Coordinates of C-alpha atoms and ligand atoms in Angstrom, one line a residue:
M1 CA 13.6 64.4 100.5
H2 CA 14.2 61.2 98.6
H3 CA 17.8 60.0 98.7
R4 CA 19.4 58.0 95.9
H5 CA 22.9 56.9 95.4
Y6 CA 24.7 56.4 92.1
D7 CA 28.0 55.1 90.8
V8 CA 28.3 58.1 88.5
L9 CA 26.6 61.5 88.7
V10 CA 27.0 64.0 85.9
I11 CA 25.7 67.7 86.1
G12 CA 25.1 69.2 82.6
S13 CA 24.0 67.4 79.5
G14 CA 26.5 68.8 76.9
G15 CA 29.9 67.2 77.0
G16 CA 29.0 65.5 80.3
T17 CA 27.0 62.9 78.4
K18 CA 30.3 61.5 77.1
I19 CA 30.5 60.0 80.6
S20 CA 27.0 59.3 81.8
T21 CA 25.7 57.3 78.8
P22 CA 28.7 55.0 78.3
A23 CA 28.9 54.5 82.1
S24 CA 25.3 53.3 82.1
H25 CA 26.1 51.0 79.1
L26 CA 28.8 49.3 81.3
G27 CA 26.0 48.4 83.8
L28 CA 26.8 51.1 86.2
K29 CA 24.1 53.1 87.9
A30 CA 24.3 56.6 86.4
A31 CA 22.4 59.9 86.8
I32 CA 22.4 63.0 84.6
I33 CA 21.0 66.4 85.8
E34 CA 20.0 69.1 83.3
K35 CA 18.1 72.3 84.1
D36 CA 17.5 73.4 80.5
R37 CA 16.9 71.5 77.2
L38 CA 18.8 68.2 76.9
G39 CA 21.9 68.5 74.7
G40 CA 23.7 71.5 76.1
T41 CA 24.8 74.7 74.4
C42 CA 26.3 73.2 71.2
L43 CA 23.0 71.5 70.2
N44 CA 20.4 74.0 71.5
R45 CA 22.1 77.5 71.2
G46 CA 25.6 77.1 69.8
C47 CA 27.5 75.2 67.1
I48 CA 24.6 73.4 65.4
P49 CA 22.0 76.1 64.9
S50 CA 24.7 78.7 64.1
K51 CA 26.2 76.5 61.4
M52 CA 22.8 75.7 59.9
L53 CA 22.0 79.4 59.7
I54 CA 25.5 80.3 58.5
H55 CA 25.2 77.7 55.7
A56 CA 22.2 79.6 54.3
A57 CA 24.2 82.8 54.7
E58 CA 27.0 81.3 52.7
V59 CA 24.6 80.3 49.9
A60 CA 23.3 83.9 49.9
D61 CA 26.9 85.2 49.8
H62 CA 27.7 83.0 46.8
I63 CA 24.7 84.4 45.0
S64 CA 25.5 88.0 45.9
T65 CA 29.1 87.6 44.6
A66 CA 28.3 85.4 41.6
A67 CA 29.2 88.2 39.1
K68 CA 32.9 87.3 39.6
Y69 CA 32.1 84.0 37.9
N70 CA 30.3 85.9 35.1
L71 CA 27.0 84.7 36.5
K72 CA 24.1 87.1 36.8
P73 CA 21.5 85.6 39.1
A74 CA 18.2 87.4 39.0
G75 CA 18.5 88.2 42.7
F76 CA 17.0 86.3 45.6
E77 CA 14.5 86.7 48.4
V78 CA 15.3 85.8 52.0
D79 CA 12.5 84.0 53.8
F80 CA 14.2 84.8 57.1
Q81 CA 11.3 83.6 59.3
A82 CA 11.0 80.3 57.5
L83 CA 14.8 79.8 57.7
V84 CA 14.9 80.4 61.5
Q85 CA 11.8 78.3 62.1
R86 CA 13.2 75.4 60.1
V87 CA 16.5 75.5 62.1
S88 CA 14.8 75.9 65.5
E89 CA 12.4 73.1 64.7
T90 CA 15.2 70.8 63.6
I91 CA 17.2 71.6 66.7
D92 CA 14.3 71.2 69.1
G93 CA 13.5 67.9 67.4
E94 CA 17.0 66.7 68.0
S95 CA 16.9 67.7 71.6
D96 CA 13.5 66.1 72.1
S97 CA 14.8 62.8 70.7
I98 CA 17.2 62.4 73.6
L99 CA 14.7 61.8 76.4
P100 CA 13.0 58.8 74.9
A101 CA 16.4 57.1 74.6
Y102 CA 17.2 57.9 78.2
R103 CA 13.8 56.5 79.3
K104 CA 14.6 53.1 77.6
N105 CA 18.0 53.0 79.5
E106 CA 17.3 51.4 82.9
N107 CA 20.8 52.2 84.2
L108 CA 20.4 55.9 83.5
D109 CA 18.2 58.3 85.6
Y110 CA 17.5 61.8 84.2
Y111 CA 16.7 64.7 86.6
H112 CA 15.3 67.8 85.0
G113 CA 16.2 70.6 87.3
E114 CA 19.0 72.7 88.8
A115 CA 21.6 70.9 90.8
V116 CA 22.9 72.5 94.0
F117 CA 25.7 70.9 96.1
T118 CA 24.9 70.3 99.7
G119 CA 28.1 68.4 100.5
E120 CA 31.0 66.4 99.0
R121 CA 29.6 64.4 96.1
Q122 CA 26.1 65.3 97.3
V123 CA 23.5 67.4 95.4
T124 CA 19.9 68.3 95.6
V125 CA 17.6 68.6 92.6
R126 CA 13.9 68.9 92.6
G127 CA 13.3 67.5 96.1
F128 CA 15.9 64.6 95.6
T129 CA 19.2 64.3 97.5
L130 CA 21.6 62.5 95.2
T131 CA 25.0 61.1 96.3
A132 CA 27.5 59.3 94.1
D133 CA 30.9 57.6 94.2
K134 CA 32.0 59.7 91.3
V135 CA 30.8 63.2 90.4
Y136 CA 31.5 65.1 87.1
I137 CA 30.7 68.8 86.8
A138 CA 30.0 69.9 83.2
T139 CA 27.8 72.9 83.6
G140 CA 29.2 75.0 80.8
S141 CA 29.2 78.8 80.4
R142 CA 26.8 81.6 79.5
P143 CA 27.3 84.9 77.7
R144 CA 29.2 87.6 79.6
I145 CA 27.2 90.8 79.9
P146 CA 29.6 93.8 80.2
D147 CA 28.7 96.7 82.5
I148 CA 27.5 99.3 80.0
P149 CA 25.3 102.2 81.2
G150 CA 21.7 101.6 80.0
L151 CA 22.3 98.0 78.9
D152 CA 20.2 96.6 81.8
K153 CA 17.2 98.6 80.6
V154 CA 17.2 97.5 76.9
P155 CA 16.1 94.2 75.3
F156 CA 19.5 93.3 73.8
L157 CA 20.3 90.0 72.2
T158 CA 22.9 87.4 73.2
S159 CA 23.8 84.6 70.8
T160 CA 21.0 82.5 72.3
E161 CA 18.3 85.0 71.1
A162 CA 20.1 86.0 68.0
L163 CA 19.9 82.4 66.7
R164 CA 16.1 82.4 67.2
L165 CA 15.2 85.9 66.1
E166 CA 12.5 85.5 63.4
K167 CA 12.3 89.0 62.2
Q168 CA 15.4 90.1 60.4
P169 CA 16.6 93.5 61.6
K170 CA 17.5 96.0 59.0
R171 CA 20.4 97.3 61.1
L172 CA 22.4 95.4 63.7
V173 CA 25.1 96.6 66.1
V174 CA 27.4 93.8 67.4
L175 CA 29.7 94.2 70.4
G176 CA 32.7 91.9 70.1
G177 CA 35.3 90.7 67.6
G178 CA 35.6 87.1 68.5
Y179 CA 34.0 83.8 67.3
I180 CA 30.3 84.7 68.0
A181 CA 30.5 88.3 66.9
T182 CA 32.1 87.5 63.6
E183 CA 30.0 84.3 62.8
L184 CA 26.7 86.0 63.6
A185 CA 27.6 89.3 62.0
F186 CA 28.4 87.3 58.8
Y187 CA 25.0 85.4 59.1
Y188 CA 23.0 88.6 59.4
S189 CA 25.0 90.6 56.9
A190 CA 25.0 88.0 54.1
L191 CA 21.2 87.8 54.4
G192 CA 20.9 91.6 54.1
T193 CA 21.2 93.3 57.5
D194 CA 23.5 96.3 57.8
V195 CA 26.0 95.4 60.5
D196 CA 28.3 97.5 62.7
L197 CA 30.9 95.7 64.6
I198 CA 32.3 97.3 67.8
V199 CA 35.6 95.7 68.6
R200 CA 37.5 96.5 71.8
S201 CA 40.9 95.3 70.6
S202 CA 41.4 93.5 67.3
M203 CA 39.3 91.1 65.3
L204 CA 39.9 87.4 66.2
R205 CA 42.6 88.5 68.6
A206 CA 43.9 85.0 69.3
E207 CA 44.7 84.3 65.6
D208 CA 48.1 84.5 63.9
G209 CA 48.8 88.2 63.1
Q210 CA 48.8 87.7 59.3
V211 CA 45.4 85.9 59.5
R212 CA 44.0 88.6 61.7
E213 CA 45.1 91.3 59.3
A214 CA 43.7 89.5 56.2
F215 CA 40.5 88.7 58.0
T216 CA 39.9 92.2 59.2
K217 CA 40.4 93.5 55.6
A218 CA 38.1 90.8 54.1
F219 CA 35.4 91.2 56.7
Q220 CA 34.9 94.9 55.8
R221 CA 32.6 93.5 53.1
H222 CA 30.2 92.3 55.8
A223 CA 30.3 95.0 58.4
D224 CA 31.4 98.5 59.3
I225 CA 34.2 97.6 61.7
H226 CA 35.0 100.0 64.6
L227 CA 38.3 98.8 66.0
Q228 CA 39.7 99.8 69.4
A229 CA 36.2 101.0 70.4
N230 CA 33.6 100.1 72.9
I231 CA 29.9 100.8 73.6
T232 CA 29.7 103.4 76.4
K233 CA 25.9 104.0 76.6
V234 CA 22.7 102.4 75.3
A235 CA 19.1 103.6 75.1
F236 CA 16.0 102.1 73.4
E237 CA 13.0 104.0 72.3
N238 CA 10.4 103.5 69.6
D239 CA 12.0 100.2 68.6
T240 CA 15.3 101.9 68.0
Y241 CA 18.5 101.6 69.8
T242 CA 20.7 104.6 70.3
I243 CA 24.2 103.4 70.9
E244 CA 27.1 105.5 71.9
V245 CA 30.5 104.2 70.7
T246 CA 33.7 105.6 72.1
G247 CA 37.0 105.0 70.5
R248 CA 40.3 104.5 72.4
D249 CA 41.2 107.9 71.0
G250 CA 38.2 109.4 72.9
K251 CA 36.2 110.0 69.7
V252 CA 32.5 109.5 70.3
Q253 CA 30.0 108.4 67.7
T254 CA 26.3 107.6 67.9
L255 CA 24.8 104.7 66.0
E256 CA 21.1 103.9 65.5
S257 CA 20.1 100.3 65.2
D258 CA 17.1 97.9 65.2
A259 CA 18.9 95.3 67.2
L260 CA 21.9 95.0 69.5
L261 CA 23.9 91.8 69.9
I262 CA 26.3 91.4 72.9
A263 CA 29.0 88.8 72.1
A264 CA 31.7 89.7 74.6
G265 CA 32.8 86.3 75.7
V266 CA 31.4 83.9 78.3
V267 CA 31.4 83.3 82.1
P268 CA 31.5 79.9 83.7
N269 CA 28.3 78.4 85.2
S270 CA 29.9 77.8 88.6
D271 CA 28.3 80.5 90.7
R272 CA 24.9 78.8 91.4
L273 CA 26.3 75.4 92.2
N274 CA 27.2 76.1 95.9
L275 CA 30.7 74.6 95.1
K276 CA 31.9 75.5 98.6
A277 CA 29.7 72.7 100.0
A278 CA 31.3 70.3 97.5
G279 CA 34.8 71.4 98.4
V280 CA 35.4 72.4 94.8
K281 CA 37.6 75.5 94.3
T282 CA 37.3 78.1 91.5
D283 CA 39.7 80.7 90.3
A284 CA 39.2 84.5 90.4
S285 CA 37.1 84.4 87.2
G286 CA 34.9 81.5 88.5
Y287 CA 36.4 78.7 86.4
I288 CA 36.7 75.4 88.3
V289 CA 40.3 74.7 89.1
V290 CA 41.4 71.3 87.9
D291 CA 44.8 69.5 87.6
D292 CA 46.1 67.7 84.6
H293 CA 43.7 64.8 85.3
L294 CA 40.7 67.2 85.4
R295 CA 40.5 66.4 89.1
T296 CA 38.9 69.2 91.2
S297 CA 40.0 70.0 94.8
A298 CA 37.3 67.6 96.1
P299 CA 37.9 63.8 96.1
N300 CA 36.4 61.8 93.3
T301 CA 35.0 65.0 91.8
W302 CA 36.0 66.0 88.3
A303 CA 35.1 68.9 86.0
L304 CA 35.2 69.4 82.2
G305 CA 34.3 71.7 79.4
D306 CA 33.6 75.4 79.5
V307 CA 33.2 75.5 83.3
V308 CA 36.9 74.6 83.4
G309 CA 37.9 76.7 80.4
N310 CA 41.0 74.9 79.3
Y311 CA 39.4 75.2 75.8
M312 CA 35.9 76.4 74.9
F313 CA 34.9 74.1 72.1
R314 CA 32.6 71.2 71.7
H315 CA 35.4 69.1 70.3
S316 CA 37.5 69.8 73.3
V317 CA 34.8 68.9 75.9
N318 CA 34.3 65.7 73.9
V319 CA 37.9 64.8 74.3
E320 CA 37.8 65.6 78.0
G321 CA 34.6 63.5 78.5
E322 CA 36.0 60.5 76.6
Y323 CA 39.3 60.8 78.6
L324 CA 37.4 60.9 81.9
F325 CA 35.2 58.0 81.0
E326 CA 38.2 55.9 80.0
T327 CA 40.5 56.8 82.9
T328 CA 38.1 57.1 85.8
V329 CA 35.2 54.7 84.8
A330 CA 36.0 52.1 82.2
H331 CA 39.7 51.4 82.8
P332 CA 40.9 53.5 85.8
E333 CA 44.5 54.6 85.3
D334 CA 46.7 57.4 86.4
R335 CA 47.3 59.1 83.1
P336 CA 47.2 62.9 82.6
I337 CA 45.0 64.3 79.7
D338 CA 46.8 64.8 76.5
Y339 CA 45.0 67.4 74.3
G340 CA 47.3 66.8 71.4
A341 CA 47.0 69.3 68.5
M342 CA 43.9 71.3 69.5
P343 CA 42.4 72.9 66.4
H344 CA 39.8 75.6 65.9
A345 CA 37.8 77.2 63.1
V346 CA 35.8 80.3 62.6
F347 CA 32.8 79.7 60.3
T348 CA 32.5 82.9 58.4
T349 CA 33.3 83.9 54.8
P350 CA 36.3 83.8 54.6
Q351 CA 36.7 80.8 57.0
V352 CA 39.6 80.8 59.4
A353 CA 41.2 77.7 60.8
G354 CA 44.3 77.1 62.9
V355 CA 46.2 74.5 64.9
G356 CA 49.4 74.7 67.0
L357 CA 51.4 77.9 67.5
T358 CA 50.8 81.2 65.9
E359 CA 53.9 82.9 64.5
E360 CA 53.8 85.4 67.4
E361 CA 53.7 82.5 69.9
A362 CA 56.5 80.7 68.1
R363 CA 58.7 83.8 68.2
A364 CA 57.9 84.5 71.8
Q365 CA 58.8 80.9 72.8
G366 CA 62.1 81.3 71.0
N367 CA 61.3 78.6 68.4
D368 CA 63.6 78.3 65.4
Y369 CA 61.2 77.9 62.6
V370 CA 60.6 78.6 58.9
V371 CA 57.3 79.8 57.3
G372 CA 55.9 78.0 54.3
F373 CA 53.3 80.2 52.7
R374 CA 51.0 80.0 49.7
N375 CA 48.1 82.1 48.5
Y376 CA 45.0 80.3 47.3
S377 CA 45.2 82.4 44.1
A378 CA 48.5 80.8 43.2
S379 CA 47.0 77.3 43.0
A380 CA 44.6 75.8 40.5
M381 CA 41.5 75.5 42.7
G382 CA 42.2 78.9 44.3
M383 CA 42.2 80.4 40.8
A384 CA 38.9 78.7 40.0
L385 CA 37.5 80.2 43.3
R386 CA 38.9 83.6 42.4
S387 CA 40.1 83.8 45.9
T388 CA 41.7 87.2 46.8
E389 CA 42.4 86.8 50.5
G390 CA 43.0 83.1 51.0
F391 CA 46.3 81.6 52.1
V392 CA 47.9 78.7 54.0
K393 CA 50.7 79.4 56.4
L394 CA 52.8 76.6 57.9
L395 CA 55.3 76.9 60.7
V396 CA 58.0 74.3 60.4
D397 CA 60.7 73.7 63.1
R398 CA 64.1 74.1 61.5
S399 CA 65.9 71.3 63.3
D400 CA 63.4 68.4 63.2
R401 CA 61.2 69.6 60.4
K402 CA 58.1 69.0 62.4
I403 CA 55.0 71.2 61.8
I404 CA 54.5 73.4 64.8
G405 CA 51.6 75.5 63.5
C406 CA 49.3 75.9 60.6
H407 CA 46.9 78.8 59.9
I408 CA 44.5 79.0 57.0
I409 CA 42.1 81.7 55.8
G410 CA 39.9 81.1 52.8
H411 CA 37.3 78.7 51.4
E412 CA 36.9 75.5 53.4
A413 CA 39.8 76.4 55.7
S414 CA 38.0 74.3 58.4
V415 CA 38.3 71.2 56.2
L416 CA 41.8 71.9 54.8
I417 CA 43.3 72.1 58.2
H418 CA 42.5 68.5 59.0
Q419 CA 45.4 66.9 57.1
V420 CA 47.7 69.1 59.1
I421 CA 45.9 68.2 62.4
T422 CA 46.4 64.5 61.7
L423 CA 50.1 65.1 60.8
M424 CA 50.7 67.1 64.0
Q425 CA 48.9 64.5 66.1
M426 CA 51.2 61.8 64.6
K427 CA 54.2 64.1 65.2
G428 CA 54.9 64.0 61.5
T429 CA 57.3 66.1 59.5
L430 CA 57.3 68.4 56.5
D431 CA 58.6 65.4 54.5
D432 CA 55.7 63.2 55.6
L433 CA 53.4 65.9 54.3
L434 CA 55.3 66.2 51.0
S435 CA 55.4 62.4 50.4
T436 CA 51.6 62.3 50.4
I437 CA 49.9 62.3 47.0
F438 CA 47.5 65.2 46.6
I439 CA 44.6 64.9 44.2
H440 CA 45.0 67.5 41.4
P441 CA 43.7 70.1 41.5
A442 CA 42.0 69.7 44.9
L443 CA 42.1 72.7 47.3
N444 CA 44.4 70.7 49.5
E445 CA 47.2 71.3 47.0
I446 CA 47.5 74.7 48.6
V447 CA 48.6 73.1 51.8
R448 CA 51.1 71.0 49.9
N449 CA 52.4 74.1 48.1
A450 CA 52.9 75.9 51.4
A451 CA 54.9 72.9 52.5
R452 CA 57.0 73.1 49.3
D453 CA 57.7 76.7 50.0
A454 CA 59.0 75.7 53.4
R455 CA 61.1 73.0 51.9
A456 CA 62.6 75.4 49.4
K457 CA 63.4 77.9 52.1
L458 CA 65.1 75.2 54.2
A459 CA 67.0 73.9 51.2
A460 CA 68.2 77.5 50.4
E461 CA 69.8 77.9 53.8
Ligands
FAD501 C1 26.7 80.7 69.4 C2 27.7 79.6 69.7 C3 28.4 79.0 68.7 C4 29.3 78.0 69.0 N1 29.9 77.3 67.9 C5 30.8 76.4 68.2 C6 31.4 75.7 67.1 O1 31.1 75.9 65.9 N2 32.3 74.7 67.4 C7 32.7 74.5 68.7 O2 33.5 73.6 68.9 N3 32.2 75.1 69.7 C8 31.2 76.1 69.5 N4 30.7 76.8 70.5 C9 31.1 76.5 71.9 C10 30.5 75.2 72.4 O3 29.1 75.2 72.3 C11 30.9 75.0 73.9 O4 32.3 75.1 74.1 C12 30.4 73.6 74.4 O5 29.0 73.4 74.1 C13 30.7 73.5 75.9 O6 30.2 72.3 76.3 P1 30.0 72.0 77.9 O7 29.6 70.6 78.0 O8 31.1 72.4 78.7 O9 28.8 72.9 78.3 P2 27.3 73.0 77.8 O10 27.1 72.4 76.5 O11 26.9 74.5 78.0 O12 26.5 72.1 78.8 C14 26.3 72.5 80.1 C15 24.8 72.2 80.5 O13 24.8 72.3 82.0 C16 23.5 72.8 82.3 N5 23.6 73.3 83.7 C17 24.3 74.4 84.1 N6 24.2 74.5 85.4 C18 23.4 73.5 85.8 C19 22.9 73.1 87.1 N7 23.3 73.7 88.2 N8 22.1 72.0 87.2 C20 21.8 71.4 86.0 N9 22.2 71.7 84.8 C21 23.0 72.8 84.7 C22 23.2 73.9 81.2 O14 21.9 74.1 81.1 C23 23.8 73.2 80.0 O15 22.9 72.5 79.2 C24 29.7 77.7 70.3 C25 29.1 78.4 71.3 C26 28.1 79.3 71.1 C27 27.4 80.0 72.2
NAD502 N1 33.5 78.2 65.7 C1 33.7 78.0 67.0 O1 34.4 77.1 67.4 C2 33.0 78.9 68.0 C3 31.9 79.7 67.6 C4 31.3 80.4 68.5 C5 31.7 80.4 69.9 N2 32.7 79.6 70.2 C6 33.1 79.5 71.6 O2 32.3 80.3 72.4 C7 33.1 81.2 73.3 C8 32.4 82.5 73.4 O3 32.5 83.2 72.1 P1 32.7 84.8 72.1 O4 32.8 85.2 70.7 O5 31.7 85.4 73.0 O6 34.1 84.9 72.8 P2 35.5 85.4 72.3 O7 36.4 85.2 73.5 O8 35.9 84.7 71.0 O9 35.4 86.9 71.9 C9 35.0 87.9 72.9 C10 35.1 89.2 72.3 O10 34.5 90.2 73.2 C11 35.4 91.2 73.4 N3 35.1 91.7 74.8 C12 35.3 91.0 76.0 N4 34.9 91.7 77.0 C13 34.5 92.9 76.5 C14 34.0 94.1 77.1 N5 33.8 94.2 78.5 N6 33.7 95.1 76.3 C15 33.8 95.0 75.0 N7 34.3 93.9 74.4 C16 34.6 92.9 75.1 C17 36.8 90.7 73.2 O11 37.7 91.7 72.9 C18 36.5 89.7 72.0 O12 36.6 90.4 70.8 C19 34.4 81.2 72.7 O13 35.4 81.1 73.7 C20 34.5 80.1 71.7 O14 35.5 79.2 72.0 C21 33.3 78.8 69.3

């Protein structure tokens, strides 16, 4: 066994690279270990390929619904295989471009292999024993596979395979009602697949209730939605899945399908690391336990990203990586992480975006708030878009007029939300939002109009 010692050792090349690369640029000796393709989930099997495919689906959806703008396109053909190949090649090219840059960096060593801890701040990988002054665990998560009779005997898809499938299924059953289930159901459906969505509880269960309701209604255009139901048996014969779906009311239904996608959440990649040897504790679900400095139970060992599970986004692991680089490498200081206003978006049609408290959370926490609300259809650009479901909902604290939450459903919701994210990050008020000049008639006016609604309600009290 060769032994090497580093200043900084990172396991996982997703958000973990926010520490290893800048540390090497400071002249520190850094190592990064990755067992799969470089770039992590977001680049190889997550955010980036999914959004490239979803964009094509959005274009298809625009064409399919063009009649509402009095346009009669002469139909379109989907070259599904070419679409998936183009996206896969682009993604693989991006991932392949990382290694040459690493090779040019004399302060950064890359190990391609699976890291296993053999002691505190000590791992083995491909015949090497590596030790380091500082260790960062950023090993991410993988799809959760529920215990469904027959599932282990059929070739089901997870998001990883669903993003690379080159033959478009005519029929697809999706288990789940969260981010992946809805985004991939939209992608397949808009390109012509008949989709059934099996949802154990409600669609997008963490969203504001009004958004959830509007989304569930709007999404019926893309899928047959089976709410409060689960898959209870699966079989596969002659290229066809037979899927038993049981409702919470006990009603059993059998669906036939050409493909089955399991999108039932994720589990943390902590189980194969031998964390006990490292002195790193996990919780009952396998997430690494960290404090408000992202410190694990072992000295000079930190963890970040999906394997911690504070948030499960690429933008959140980026914040964590940048925080750890700053506070433990570049300018060591005793400062807890401040996530600020953590936003999210669901990239379907309609899009959904949110930041801060939902109305249910605000109520449960006893907040005294007022709701500013505006439908897209009541604003100029919303009218142009012929939006039927879109709205902006702002939650404003009554006493200090600060924005405590914003929820948007509709065209470009993921873009519109940003002006509110900035405002919340700066601890701004409703009046700060209203003193901004909005370009007429940009879509953002709907956010302003929701703010005006809140102002009018406050003034009327
Ligand atoms: C289909 C899909 C779509 C998504 N879309 C979005 C989106 O639009 N926006 C968004 O913000 N988030 C999205 N996400 C979530 C986002 O991808 C993750 O939250 C983020 O990538 C987590 O980053 P991470 O650094 O924690 O882990 P990862 O990026 O998963 O990196 C961990 C790496 O560690 C490696 N690894 C694991 N164990 C070991 C070991 N023992 N030794 C060596 N290497 C190891 C893994 O191979 C992996 O490459 C999506 C996820 C999926 C699956
Ligand atoms: N746009 C984005 O930011 C984006 C997109 C995709 C994924 N992601 C991230 O990836 C993670 C994984 O996505 P996801 O959609 O798998 O998770 P999710 O937590 O969003 O949804 C999981 C869904 O599976 C259902 N479920 C869980 N266990 C089940 C079981 N045993 N039987 C039946 N149904 C079950 C839940 O009720 C829920 O509807 C998310 O946490 C998310 O943060 C983000």
